[in-house]
Short mmCIF file of C-alpha atoms in Angstrom, two decimals:
data_model
loop_
_atom_site.label_atom_id
_atom_site.label_comp_id
_atom_site.label_asym_id
_atom_site.label_seq_id
_atom_site.Cartn_x
_atom_site.Cartn_y
_atom_site.Cartn_z
CA MET A 22 0.00 0.00 0.00
CA ASP A 23 1.26 3.48 -0.86
CA VAL A 24 1.29 5.30 2.51
CA PHE A 25 1.71 8.71 0.89
CA GLU A 26 -1.44 8.15 -1.19
CA VAL A 27 -3.32 6.97 1.93
CA VAL A 28 -2.30 10.16 3.77
CA LYS A 29 -3.31 12.37 0.81
CA VAL A 30 -6.72 10.72 0.45
CA THR A 31 -7.27 10.88 4.21
CA VAL A 32 -6.43 14.58 4.44
CA ARG A 33 -8.69 15.39 1.47
CA THR A 34 -11.51 13.62 3.35
CA PHE A 35 -11.09 15.66 6.56
CA ASP A 36 -14.32 17.24 7.78
CA GLN A 37 -13.44 20.94 7.41
CA LYS A 38 -15.98 21.95 10.06
CA THR A 39 -14.27 19.67 12.60
CA ILE A 40 -10.87 21.17 11.76
CA ALA A 41 -12.28 24.71 11.96
CA LEU A 42 -13.82 23.98 15.36
CA GLY A 43 -10.37 22.90 16.51
CA SER A 44 -9.31 26.55 16.37
CA SER A 45 -11.95 27.52 18.92
CA ARG A 46 -12.51 24.40 21.03
CA PHE A 47 -9.31 22.35 21.05
CA TYR A 48 -6.61 24.85 20.30
CA LYS A 49 -3.14 26.04 21.14
CA SER A 50 -1.43 29.37 20.57
CA SER A 51 0.58 29.93 17.41
CA ASN A 52 2.98 31.91 19.64
CA HIS A 53 5.38 33.84 17.37
CA LEU A 54 4.13 32.18 14.16
CA LEU A 55 1.92 34.47 12.07
CA VAL A 56 -1.59 33.21 11.33
CA ASN A 57 -3.81 35.64 9.42
CA SER A 58 -1.05 38.23 10.04
CA LYS A 59 -1.37 37.85 13.85
CA GLN A 60 0.84 36.24 16.47
CA ASN A 61 -0.63 34.15 19.31
CA ALA A 62 -3.57 33.06 17.16
CA LYS A 63 -5.69 30.08 18.17
CA VAL A 64 -4.79 27.09 15.98
CA PRO A 65 -5.91 23.45 16.15
CA ARG A 66 -3.78 21.11 18.28
CA GLU A 67 -2.23 17.95 16.86
CA GLY A 68 -5.07 16.04 18.54
CA THR A 69 -7.63 17.66 16.22
CA TYR A 70 -5.85 16.32 13.14
CA ASP A 71 -4.94 13.07 14.89
CA ALA A 72 -8.56 12.32 15.82
CA GLU A 73 -9.82 13.17 12.34
CA MET A 74 -7.15 11.00 10.72
CA TYR A 75 -7.94 8.13 13.11
CA ARG A 76 -11.68 8.44 12.35
CA ILE A 77 -11.17 8.27 8.61
CA LEU A 78 -8.50 5.55 8.64
CA THR A 79 -10.62 3.38 10.95
CA ASN A 80 -13.75 3.79 8.84
CA TRP A 81 -11.85 3.18 5.62
CA LEU A 82 -8.96 0.79 6.24
CA THR A 83 -10.32 -1.16 9.21
CA LYS A 84 -13.96 -1.55 8.28
CA VAL A 85 -13.47 -1.90 4.53
CA HIS A 86 -10.08 -3.59 4.20
CA GLY A 87 -9.49 -5.20 7.61
CA TYR A 88 -6.27 -3.34 8.54
CA GLU A 89 -5.52 -2.56 12.18
CA ILE A 90 -5.05 1.10 13.07
CA THR A 91 -3.56 2.12 16.43
CA GLY A 92 -3.42 5.55 18.02
CA GLN A 93 0.31 5.81 17.44
CA TRP A 94 -0.23 5.41 13.68
CA HIS A 95 1.72 2.19 13.35
CA LEU A 96 -0.25 0.68 10.52
CA ASP A 97 -0.18 -3.04 11.30
CA GLY A 98 -0.54 -5.05 8.14
CA ILE A 99 1.13 -2.31 6.09
CA CYS A 100 4.71 -3.08 7.09
CA ASP A 101 4.40 -1.29 10.46
CA ASP A 102 4.80 2.15 8.93
CA VAL A 103 4.90 5.15 11.28
CA ILE A 104 3.01 8.41 10.79
CA GLU A 105 3.75 11.28 13.19
CA ILE A 106 1.39 14.29 13.31
CA LEU A 107 2.58 17.86 13.96
CA ALA A 108 0.42 21.01 13.94
CA SER A 109 1.65 24.60 13.45
CA GLY A 110 5.12 23.83 14.72
CA SER A 111 8.14 26.07 14.94
CA VAL A 112 11.50 24.81 13.70
CA PRO A 113 12.54 23.65 17.22
CA LYS A 114 9.22 21.76 17.58
CA ILE A 115 9.69 20.16 14.17
CA LYS A 116 13.22 19.08 15.19
CA LYS A 117 11.78 17.61 18.40
CA HIS A 118 9.31 15.54 16.34
CA PHE A 119 12.15 14.29 14.14
CA ASP A 120 14.00 13.19 17.30
CA HIS A 121 10.81 11.55 18.60
CA VAL A 122 10.36 9.64 15.37
CA SER A 123 13.99 8.49 15.53
CA LYS A 124 13.08 6.64 18.75
CA TYR A 125 10.17 4.93 16.94
CA VAL A 126 12.51 3.90 14.16
CA ASN A 127 14.96 2.35 16.60
CA GLN A 128 12.19 0.45 18.42
CA LEU A 129 9.95 -0.61 15.53
CA CYS A 130 12.26 -0.81 12.49
CA PRO A 131 9.49 0.39 10.12
CA GLU A 132 9.87 0.35 6.37
CA GLU A 133 8.55 3.92 6.07
CA VAL A 134 8.31 6.88 8.44
CA TRP A 135 6.15 9.93 7.74
CA ILE A 136 5.94 13.25 9.57
CA VAL A 137 2.82 15.14 8.54
CA HIS A 138 2.91 18.85 9.45
CA PHE A 139 -0.43 20.66 9.37
CA SER A 140 0.00 24.41 9.67
CA ARG A 141 -2.05 27.56 9.48
CA GLU A 142 1.08 29.72 9.48
CA ASP A 143 1.09 32.48 6.87
CA SER A 144 3.46 31.77 3.97
CA ILE A 145 4.61 28.46 5.45
CA VAL A 146 5.58 26.99 2.10
CA ILE A 147 7.86 29.88 1.21
CA ARG A 148 9.66 30.21 4.57
CA ARG A 149 9.74 26.59 5.73
CA LYS A 150 10.84 24.94 2.51
CA VAL A 151 14.47 25.93 3.08
CA LYS A 152 14.32 25.28 6.84
CA CYS A 153 12.81 21.80 6.46
CA HIS A 154 15.38 20.85 3.86
CA ALA A 155 18.04 21.82 6.43
CA LEU A 156 16.40 19.48 8.95
CA LEU A 157 16.62 16.57 6.53
CA ALA A 158 20.29 17.18 5.69
#
């Protein structure tokens, strides 16, 4: 199974109202990151995206195809791949998630590891592209 395709289809299926409610009901501060040109904006926590991804993957892969989905996103039956969720993270937070995933890799020996970063930060693609490439180097 192509994990990247599964993630893309899952994200496209997100209930946008649920994600939007995450900004007002289950949120964190964007701190210094600009969201709608403002700092300290309310943005959805990782748990908002995590719960929505779990809901969709369970309804799709478990009920339809019989795969086992666990809360840590180790997809049993798909080579024990690992998916880590991050929401509106600064560079130090992103680095922390990379370190966290390294521990999973050492313990689980997965074939694939994915870090999915959801962000509402203004101009994230322009500013983070160079920074994220530096993280991978």
